[in-house]
Amino acid sequence: MNKININVIGLGYIGLPTALTMANAGYNVIGTDYNSELVKTLNAGKVTFEEKGLKELFDSANATGNIKYTTEYSNVKYYIVSVPTPYDKFSKKLDPGYVMNAVKEVLKVCPEDAVIIIESTISPGTIDKLIKPIINKKVHLVHAPERIIPGNMMYELKHNSRTIGADDLEIGKKVAEIYGKTTDGEVVVTDIKSAEMTKVVENTFRAVNIAFANELAKICRHDNIDVYEIIRICNMHPRVNILQPGPGVGGHCISVDPWFLVGDYPSLAKVIDESMKTNDSMPDFVLNRIYEIMKEKNMTDITKVGLYGLSYKENVDDCRESPTLQLLESQERHLATGLKVYDPFIKKDIVKNQYHNLDDFLKAIDLVVIMVKHNEIKENLAKLQNKIVLDCHNICHSNNVYHL
Ligand SMILES: NC(=O)c1ccc[n+]([C@@H]2O[C@H](COP(=O)([O-])OP(=O)(O)OC[C@H]3O[C@@H](n4cnc5c(N)ncnc54)[C@H](O)[C@@H]3O)[C@@H](O)[C@H]2O)c1
């Protein structure tokens, strides 16, 4: 039987693991990215970001001989489009530019009857309203949103259930069969618009629940109540499951996708709008906590304060929309610059006053703010003994530790 040929477009955080998984499942994969440096790195046998198990997946996919990396698009039956989908900060709507450009490039080379699977997260109705109008030959459109979480991608790729949105049921079933070989999870087939909606709703559910925890943190702080104790006790109720508050929400999903609903349904998405604003207000809330603690401790020099963690979550190197970057922006607005920053996962200098060694960072500051709960800091809490600590994740409980 002829092997199925798949061209994966966009080899970033989602596209690369997807392409590798498909190759390992026995498909012929052409991985395409227009970033020639990235393609060069992959062809030199190196992965392009840090993720537990990624290098092993990369090596085993390469060993199958089923995958190649290129800047060119190919003439194949199946395409998986995995390019960025940011939102327009002003209108809050999805910015479909990358997806539309990728589809236009695919249309230049694809055969009739090709199947174009959009994995990128898109707002409900995007395929109908924006993609279908640019289709100039007979192809089938499918939406297969990705749910994997950075930090646990390898496990989730193999075990998560998947949603396949296709308006032609037969095509939906064929695509479900392809994905079914890559995951033990259930593969559900639905229509395109429902698939688009499910992905955005999943991330919105998370954003709203995180916002609730963040709002509780603010209310409890106002009356000097321990929010963690409240959540711990409330969660003993059989039908209550409150998440943990934090210094804000970042990344490419939870801090972005819910805005699509606010942008598209502004008079309806009220809870979502307020939730997103609450999450976005957290870095400022942390900055105010820093000022409060400095005042209490008679500290006047902001350069003696350091932010631990730059990525948007623990144990990953992805800084997109991260709370620390948001806090630094807020600091610029307050004209009180000088905060020091350190993250073990960020090897390049991307912000001012950035350190690359934990001990040097701690030596330079009196107050450390735990913005990200990387394993490194959890394993080195003893080093914080003589510091004032603002712990935004409730991982540190010795003297001189403040919480949100
Ligand atoms: N990162 C996550 O955790 C995550 C999780 C689930 C879903 N998603 C969704 O997956 C999609 C991709 O996100 P990502 O994090 O992988 O983005 P990314 O920025 O890491 O990767 C996108 C890649 O696409 C390439 N690219 C862009 N346009 C191209 C084109 N026309 N042709 C060829 N290559 C092109 C870029 O060079 C880049 O390497 C987004 O819609 C995102 O919302 C992301």
Coordinates of C-alpha atoms and ligand atoms in Angstrom, one line a residue:
M1 CA 0.0 0.0 0.0
N2 CA 1.2 3.5 -0.8
K3 CA 2.4 5.5 2.2
I4 CA 0.4 8.6 3.1
N5 CA 2.4 11.8 2.4
I6 CA 1.9 14.7 4.8
N7 CA 3.3 18.2 4.5
V8 CA 3.4 19.9 7.9
I9 CA 3.6 23.7 7.5
G10 CA 5.2 25.6 10.4
L11 CA 7.7 23.7 12.6
G12 CA 7.3 25.6 15.9
Y13 CA 6.2 24.4 19.3
I14 CA 3.3 22.5 17.8
G15 CA 4.3 21.8 14.2
L16 CA 7.6 20.1 15.0
P17 CA 6.3 17.6 17.5
T18 CA 3.3 16.9 15.3
A19 CA 5.6 16.3 12.3
L20 CA 7.8 14.0 14.3
T21 CA 4.9 12.0 15.7
M22 CA 3.4 11.6 12.2
A23 CA 6.8 10.3 10.9
N24 CA 7.1 7.9 13.9
A25 CA 3.6 6.6 13.1
G26 CA 4.8 5.6 9.7
Y27 CA 3.7 8.5 7.5
N28 CA 6.0 10.2 5.0
V29 CA 6.4 13.7 6.3
I30 CA 7.8 16.8 4.8
G31 CA 8.3 19.5 7.4
T32 CA 8.2 23.0 6.0
D33 CA 9.1 26.2 7.7
Y34 CA 9.9 29.5 5.9
N35 CA 12.5 30.2 8.6
S36 CA 15.6 28.9 6.9
E37 CA 17.7 29.1 10.1
L38 CA 15.2 26.8 11.9
V39 CA 15.3 24.4 9.0
K40 CA 19.1 24.5 8.9
T41 CA 19.2 23.7 12.7
L42 CA 16.9 20.7 12.2
N43 CA 18.9 19.5 9.3
A44 CA 22.0 19.7 11.4
G45 CA 20.4 17.2 13.8
K46 CA 19.5 19.7 16.6
V47 CA 16.1 20.5 18.0
T48 CA 14.9 24.1 18.1
F49 CA 13.4 24.4 21.6
E50 CA 13.6 22.7 25.0
E51 CA 11.0 20.1 25.8
K52 CA 11.3 16.9 27.8
G53 CA 11.5 14.0 25.4
L54 CA 11.6 16.1 22.3
K55 CA 15.2 15.2 21.3
E56 CA 14.4 11.5 21.7
L57 CA 11.3 11.9 19.5
F58 CA 13.3 13.8 16.9
D59 CA 16.1 11.2 16.8
S60 CA 13.7 8.3 16.5
A61 CA 11.7 10.1 13.7
N62 CA 14.9 10.9 11.8
A63 CA 16.0 7.2 12.2
T64 CA 12.8 6.1 10.4
G65 CA 13.9 8.0 7.3
N66 CA 10.2 9.2 7.0
I67 CA 10.9 12.9 7.5
K68 CA 12.7 15.7 5.9
Y69 CA 12.9 19.4 6.7
T70 CA 12.7 22.1 4.1
T71 CA 11.6 25.7 3.3
E72 CA 9.7 24.4 0.3
Y73 CA 6.0 23.3 0.1
S74 CA 5.3 19.9 -1.4
N75 CA 2.8 18.4 -3.8
V76 CA 1.1 15.9 -1.5
K77 CA -2.4 14.7 -0.5
Y78 CA -2.4 16.0 3.1
Y79 CA -1.3 19.3 4.7
I80 CA -1.2 20.1 8.3
V81 CA -1.0 23.9 8.9
S82 CA 0.5 24.8 12.3
V83 CA 1.4 28.5 12.0
P84 CA 0.9 31.3 14.6
T85 CA -2.6 32.8 15.3
P86 CA -2.1 35.9 17.4
Y87 CA -4.9 38.3 18.2
D88 CA -5.3 41.9 17.2
K89 CA -4.6 43.8 20.5
F90 CA -7.1 46.5 19.5
S91 CA -10.1 44.6 18.1
K92 CA -9.3 41.5 20.2
K93 CA -10.2 39.4 17.0
L94 CA -8.1 36.7 15.6
D95 CA -5.3 37.8 13.3
P96 CA -5.7 35.2 10.5
G97 CA -2.8 36.5 8.4
Y98 CA -0.3 33.6 9.0
V99 CA -2.9 30.9 8.4
M100 CA -4.3 32.6 5.2
N101 CA -0.8 33.1 3.8
A102 CA 0.1 29.4 4.5
V103 CA -3.1 28.2 2.9
K104 CA -2.4 30.4 -0.2
E105 CA 1.1 28.9 -0.5
V106 CA -0.4 25.4 -0.2
L107 CA -2.9 26.1 -2.9
K108 CA 0.0 27.0 -5.3
V109 CA 1.4 23.5 -5.1
C110 CA -1.3 21.1 -3.9
P111 CA -3.2 18.7 -6.2
E112 CA -7.0 18.7 -6.7
D113 CA -8.7 16.8 -3.8
A114 CA -5.9 17.6 -1.3
V115 CA -6.9 17.8 2.3
I116 CA -5.8 20.9 4.2
I117 CA -5.9 20.4 7.9
I118 CA -5.7 23.6 10.0
E119 CA -4.1 22.7 13.4
S120 CA -3.6 26.3 14.4
T121 CA -6.2 27.6 16.9
I122 CA -8.8 29.7 15.0
S123 CA -11.9 31.5 16.1
P124 CA -15.3 30.0 15.3
G125 CA -16.3 30.6 11.7
T126 CA -12.8 31.4 10.5
I127 CA -12.7 28.6 7.9
D128 CA -16.1 29.6 6.5
K129 CA -15.6 33.3 6.6
L130 CA -11.9 33.7 5.7
I131 CA -10.4 30.5 4.4
K132 CA -13.1 29.2 2.1
P133 CA -13.2 32.5 0.1
I134 CA -9.6 32.2 -0.9
I135 CA -9.9 28.6 -2.1
N136 CA -9.4 28.5 -5.8
K137 CA -9.4 24.7 -6.5
K138 CA -11.2 21.6 -5.3
V139 CA -9.6 20.8 -1.9
H140 CA -11.1 19.6 1.4
L141 CA -10.8 21.8 4.6
V142 CA -10.4 20.2 8.0
H143 CA -9.8 21.7 11.5
A144 CA -7.8 19.6 14.0
P145 CA -7.0 21.8 16.9
E146 CA -4.1 20.9 19.1
R147 CA -4.4 20.6 22.9
I148 CA -0.9 19.6 24.1
I149 CA 0.7 21.5 27.0
P150 CA 4.3 22.6 26.8
G151 CA 6.3 20.8 29.5
N152 CA 4.3 17.6 29.0
M153 CA 4.0 17.5 25.2
M154 CA 5.3 14.0 24.5
Y155 CA 2.9 12.4 26.9
E156 CA -0.1 14.4 25.8
L157 CA 0.7 13.8 22.1
K158 CA 0.4 10.1 22.7
H159 CA -2.6 10.1 25.1
N160 CA -4.8 13.2 24.5
S161 CA -8.1 12.8 22.7
R162 CA -8.4 14.8 19.5
T163 CA -11.2 16.7 17.7
I164 CA -11.5 16.6 14.0
G165 CA -13.8 19.1 12.4
A166 CA -14.8 18.3 8.8
D167 CA -18.0 19.3 7.0
D168 CA -17.6 16.2 4.8
L169 CA -17.9 13.2 7.1
E170 CA -16.0 10.8 4.9
I171 CA -13.0 13.2 4.9
G172 CA -13.4 13.6 8.6
K173 CA -13.2 9.9 9.1
K174 CA -10.1 9.6 6.9
V175 CA -8.3 12.3 8.9
A176 CA -9.4 10.7 12.2
E177 CA -7.8 7.5 11.0
I178 CA -4.5 9.3 10.4
Y179 CA -4.5 10.9 13.8
G180 CA -5.8 7.7 15.4
K181 CA -2.4 6.1 14.7
T182 CA -0.6 8.8 16.7
T183 CA -2.7 8.8 19.9
D184 CA -4.3 6.4 22.3
G185 CA -7.0 9.0 23.0
E186 CA -10.4 9.0 21.4
V187 CA -10.6 10.9 18.1
V188 CA -13.9 12.7 17.8
V189 CA -15.3 13.8 14.5
T190 CA -17.6 16.9 14.3
D191 CA -18.2 19.7 11.9
I192 CA -15.7 22.5 11.3
K193 CA -17.3 25.3 13.2
S194 CA -17.9 23.1 16.3
A195 CA -14.2 22.1 16.2
E196 CA -13.2 25.7 16.0
M197 CA -15.5 26.5 18.9
T198 CA -14.4 23.6 21.2
K199 CA -10.7 24.6 21.1
V200 CA -11.4 28.3 22.0
V201 CA -13.9 27.2 24.7
E202 CA -11.4 24.8 26.3
N203 CA -8.8 27.6 26.7
T204 CA -11.5 30.0 27.8
F205 CA -12.7 27.6 30.5
R206 CA -9.1 27.6 31.9
A207 CA -8.8 31.4 31.6
V208 CA -12.0 32.1 33.5
N209 CA -11.2 29.6 36.3
I210 CA -7.7 31.0 36.7
A211 CA -9.3 34.5 36.8
F212 CA -11.6 33.4 39.6
A213 CA -8.6 32.3 41.7
N214 CA -6.7 35.5 40.9
E215 CA -9.7 37.6 42.0
L216 CA -9.9 35.6 45.2
A217 CA -6.3 36.4 45.8
K218 CA -7.0 40.1 45.5
I219 CA -10.0 40.0 47.8
C220 CA -8.1 38.0 50.4
R221 CA -5.1 40.3 50.2
H222 CA -7.5 43.2 50.8
D223 CA -8.5 41.7 54.1
N224 CA -5.3 40.0 55.0
I225 CA -6.8 36.5 54.6
D226 CA -4.6 33.6 53.4
V227 CA -6.1 32.7 50.0
Y228 CA -4.4 29.4 49.9
E229 CA -6.0 28.3 53.1
I230 CA -9.4 29.4 51.8
I231 CA -8.9 27.4 48.5
R232 CA -7.6 24.4 50.4
I233 CA -10.6 24.2 52.6
C234 CA -13.2 25.1 49.9
N235 CA -11.8 22.4 47.7
M236 CA -12.8 19.8 50.3
H237 CA -16.4 20.5 49.3
P238 CA -17.3 17.7 46.9
R239 CA -18.3 20.0 44.1
V240 CA -15.8 22.8 44.4
N241 CA -12.4 22.8 42.6
I242 CA -10.8 26.2 42.7
L243 CA -7.5 26.6 40.8
Q244 CA -4.4 28.3 42.3
P245 CA -3.8 32.1 41.8
G246 CA -0.6 33.3 40.1
P247 CA 1.3 36.3 38.9
G248 CA -0.6 36.4 35.6
V249 CA -1.3 34.2 32.5
G250 CA 1.0 34.0 29.5
G251 CA 1.8 31.7 26.5
H252 CA 0.2 31.4 23.2
C253 CA -3.1 29.9 24.2
I254 CA -4.9 30.8 27.5
S255 CA -3.8 34.5 27.3
V256 CA -4.8 34.8 23.7
D257 CA -7.6 32.5 22.5
P258 CA -10.4 33.7 24.8
W259 CA -10.0 37.2 23.4
F260 CA -11.2 35.8 20.1
L261 CA -14.7 35.3 21.7
V262 CA -14.6 38.8 23.2
G263 CA -13.6 40.2 19.8
D264 CA -16.3 38.3 17.9
Y265 CA -19.1 38.5 20.5
P266 CA -18.5 41.7 22.4
S267 CA -22.0 42.2 23.7
L268 CA -22.2 38.5 24.9
A269 CA -18.8 37.5 26.2
K270 CA -18.9 39.6 29.4
V271 CA -17.6 37.1 32.0
I272 CA -14.8 36.2 29.5
D273 CA -13.9 39.8 29.0
E274 CA -13.7 40.5 32.7
S275 CA -11.7 37.3 33.3
M276 CA -9.1 38.2 30.7
K277 CA -8.8 41.7 32.2
T278 CA -8.4 40.2 35.7
N279 CA -5.6 37.9 34.5
D280 CA -3.9 40.7 32.7
S281 CA -4.0 42.9 35.8
M282 CA -2.0 40.3 37.9
P283 CA 1.5 41.5 36.8
D284 CA 0.6 45.0 38.0
F285 CA -0.8 43.5 41.2
V286 CA 2.6 41.8 41.8
L287 CA 4.4 45.1 41.1
N288 CA 2.3 46.8 43.7
R289 CA 3.0 43.9 46.2
I290 CA 6.7 44.6 45.5
Y291 CA 6.3 48.3 46.4
E292 CA 4.3 47.4 49.5
I293 CA 6.9 44.9 50.7
M294 CA 9.8 47.4 49.9
K295 CA 8.0 50.0 52.0
E296 CA 7.5 47.6 54.9
K297 CA 11.1 46.6 54.8
N298 CA 12.4 50.1 54.3
M299 CA 13.9 49.2 51.0
T300 CA 14.3 52.1 48.5
D301 CA 16.5 50.6 45.8
I302 CA 14.4 48.7 43.1
T303 CA 17.7 47.4 41.7
K304 CA 17.9 45.2 44.8
V305 CA 14.7 43.4 43.6
G306 CA 14.9 40.4 41.3
L307 CA 12.3 38.5 39.3
Y308 CA 12.9 34.7 39.2
G309 CA 11.6 33.3 36.0
L310 CA 10.9 34.8 32.5
S311 CA 9.0 32.0 30.8
Y312 CA 5.2 31.9 30.9
K313 CA 5.2 28.6 32.9
E314 CA 7.5 26.3 34.7
N315 CA 10.2 24.2 33.1
V316 CA 9.8 25.6 29.6
D317 CA 11.8 28.2 27.6
D318 CA 8.7 29.8 26.0
C319 CA 8.4 33.5 27.0
R320 CA 5.5 34.6 24.8
E321 CA 3.2 36.9 26.7
S322 CA 4.8 35.9 30.0
P323 CA 3.7 37.6 33.2
T324 CA 7.3 38.6 33.8
L325 CA 7.5 40.4 30.5
Q326 CA 4.1 42.0 31.2
L327 CA 5.5 43.1 34.6
L328 CA 8.6 44.6 33.1
E329 CA 6.4 46.5 30.6
S330 CA 4.3 47.8 33.5
Q331 CA 7.5 48.7 35.3
E332 CA 8.6 50.8 32.3
R333 CA 5.3 52.6 32.6
H334 CA 5.9 53.3 36.3
L335 CA 9.3 54.7 35.3
A336 CA 10.9 52.6 38.1
T337 CA 13.1 50.5 36.0
G338 CA 16.0 48.4 37.4
L339 CA 14.5 45.1 38.4
K340 CA 16.9 42.2 37.9
V341 CA 15.8 39.1 36.1
Y342 CA 16.9 35.5 35.9
D343 CA 15.6 32.3 34.2
P344 CA 17.6 29.1 33.9
F345 CA 15.8 28.3 30.6
I346 CA 16.5 31.6 28.8
K347 CA 20.1 31.5 27.6
K348 CA 20.0 34.6 25.5
D349 CA 19.8 38.2 26.8
I350 CA 16.2 39.2 26.1
V351 CA 15.6 41.9 28.7
K352 CA 17.7 44.4 30.6
N353 CA 19.5 43.4 33.8
Q354 CA 19.2 39.7 33.0
Y355 CA 21.4 37.1 34.8
H356 CA 22.4 33.7 33.7
N357 CA 23.4 32.1 37.0
L358 CA 21.2 31.6 40.0
D359 CA 23.9 32.4 42.6
D360 CA 25.1 35.6 40.9
F361 CA 21.4 36.7 40.6
L362 CA 20.7 36.1 44.3
K363 CA 23.9 37.8 45.3
A364 CA 22.8 40.9 43.5
I365 CA 19.4 41.3 45.2
D366 CA 17.7 41.4 48.6
L367 CA 14.1 40.7 47.5
V368 CA 13.4 37.8 45.2
V369 CA 10.0 37.5 43.5
I370 CA 9.2 33.9 42.4
M371 CA 7.3 34.5 39.1
V372 CA 7.8 31.0 37.8
K373 CA 8.0 27.7 39.8
H374 CA 10.7 26.1 37.8
N375 CA 12.1 22.9 39.4
E376 CA 15.4 24.7 39.9
I377 CA 14.0 27.1 42.4
K378 CA 12.0 24.4 44.2
E379 CA 15.2 22.4 44.6
N380 CA 17.1 25.5 45.8
L381 CA 14.7 27.0 48.4
A382 CA 17.5 26.8 51.0
K383 CA 19.4 29.5 49.0
L384 CA 16.6 32.0 49.8
Q385 CA 17.0 31.7 53.5
N386 CA 18.6 35.2 53.9
K387 CA 16.4 36.9 51.3
I388 CA 13.0 38.6 51.5
V389 CA 10.8 36.5 49.2
L390 CA 7.6 37.4 47.4
D391 CA 6.4 33.9 46.4
C392 CA 3.6 34.1 43.7
H393 CA 3.2 30.3 43.7
N394 CA 2.9 29.2 47.3
I395 CA 6.0 27.0 47.2
C396 CA 8.1 28.7 49.9
H397 CA 7.0 29.0 53.6
S398 CA 10.0 30.1 55.7
N399 CA 10.4 33.4 57.5
N400 CA 10.5 36.6 55.4
V401 CA 8.2 35.1 52.8
Y402 CA 5.3 37.1 51.4
H403 CA 2.5 35.7 49.2
L404 CA 0.2 37.3 46.6
Ligands
LIG1 N1 2.4 26.5 21.8 C1 1.4 25.9 22.4 O1 1.4 25.6 23.5 C2 0.1 25.6 21.6 C3 -0.8 24.6 22.1 C4 -1.9 24.4 21.3 C5 -2.2 25.0 20.2 N2 -1.3 26.0 19.7 C6 -1.6 26.7 18.5 O2 -0.8 26.1 17.4 C7 -0.4 27.1 16.5 C8 1.0 27.2 16.3 O3 1.6 27.7 17.5 P1 3.1 27.5 17.9 O4 3.3 27.7 19.3 O5 3.6 26.2 17.3 O6 3.8 28.7 17.0 P2 5.3 29.0 16.7 O7 5.5 30.4 16.5 O8 6.2 28.2 17.7 O9 5.6 28.2 15.3 C9 5.0 28.6 14.1 C10 6.0 28.3 13.0 O10 5.4 28.6 11.8 C11 6.3 29.1 10.9 N3 5.5 29.8 9.8 C12 4.7 30.8 9.9 N4 4.1 31.1 8.7 C13 4.6 30.2 7.9 C14 4.3 29.9 6.5 N5 3.5 30.6 5.8 N6 5.0 28.9 5.9 C15 5.9 28.2 6.6 N7 6.2 28.4 7.9 C16 5.5 29.4 8.5 C17 7.1 30.1 11.7 O11 8.4 30.3 11.2 C18 7.2 29.2 13.0 O12 8.4 28.4 13.0 C19 -1.1 28.4 17.0 O13 -2.3 28.6 16.4 C20 -1.3 28.2 18.5 O14 -2.3 28.9 19.0 C21 -0.2 26.3 20.4

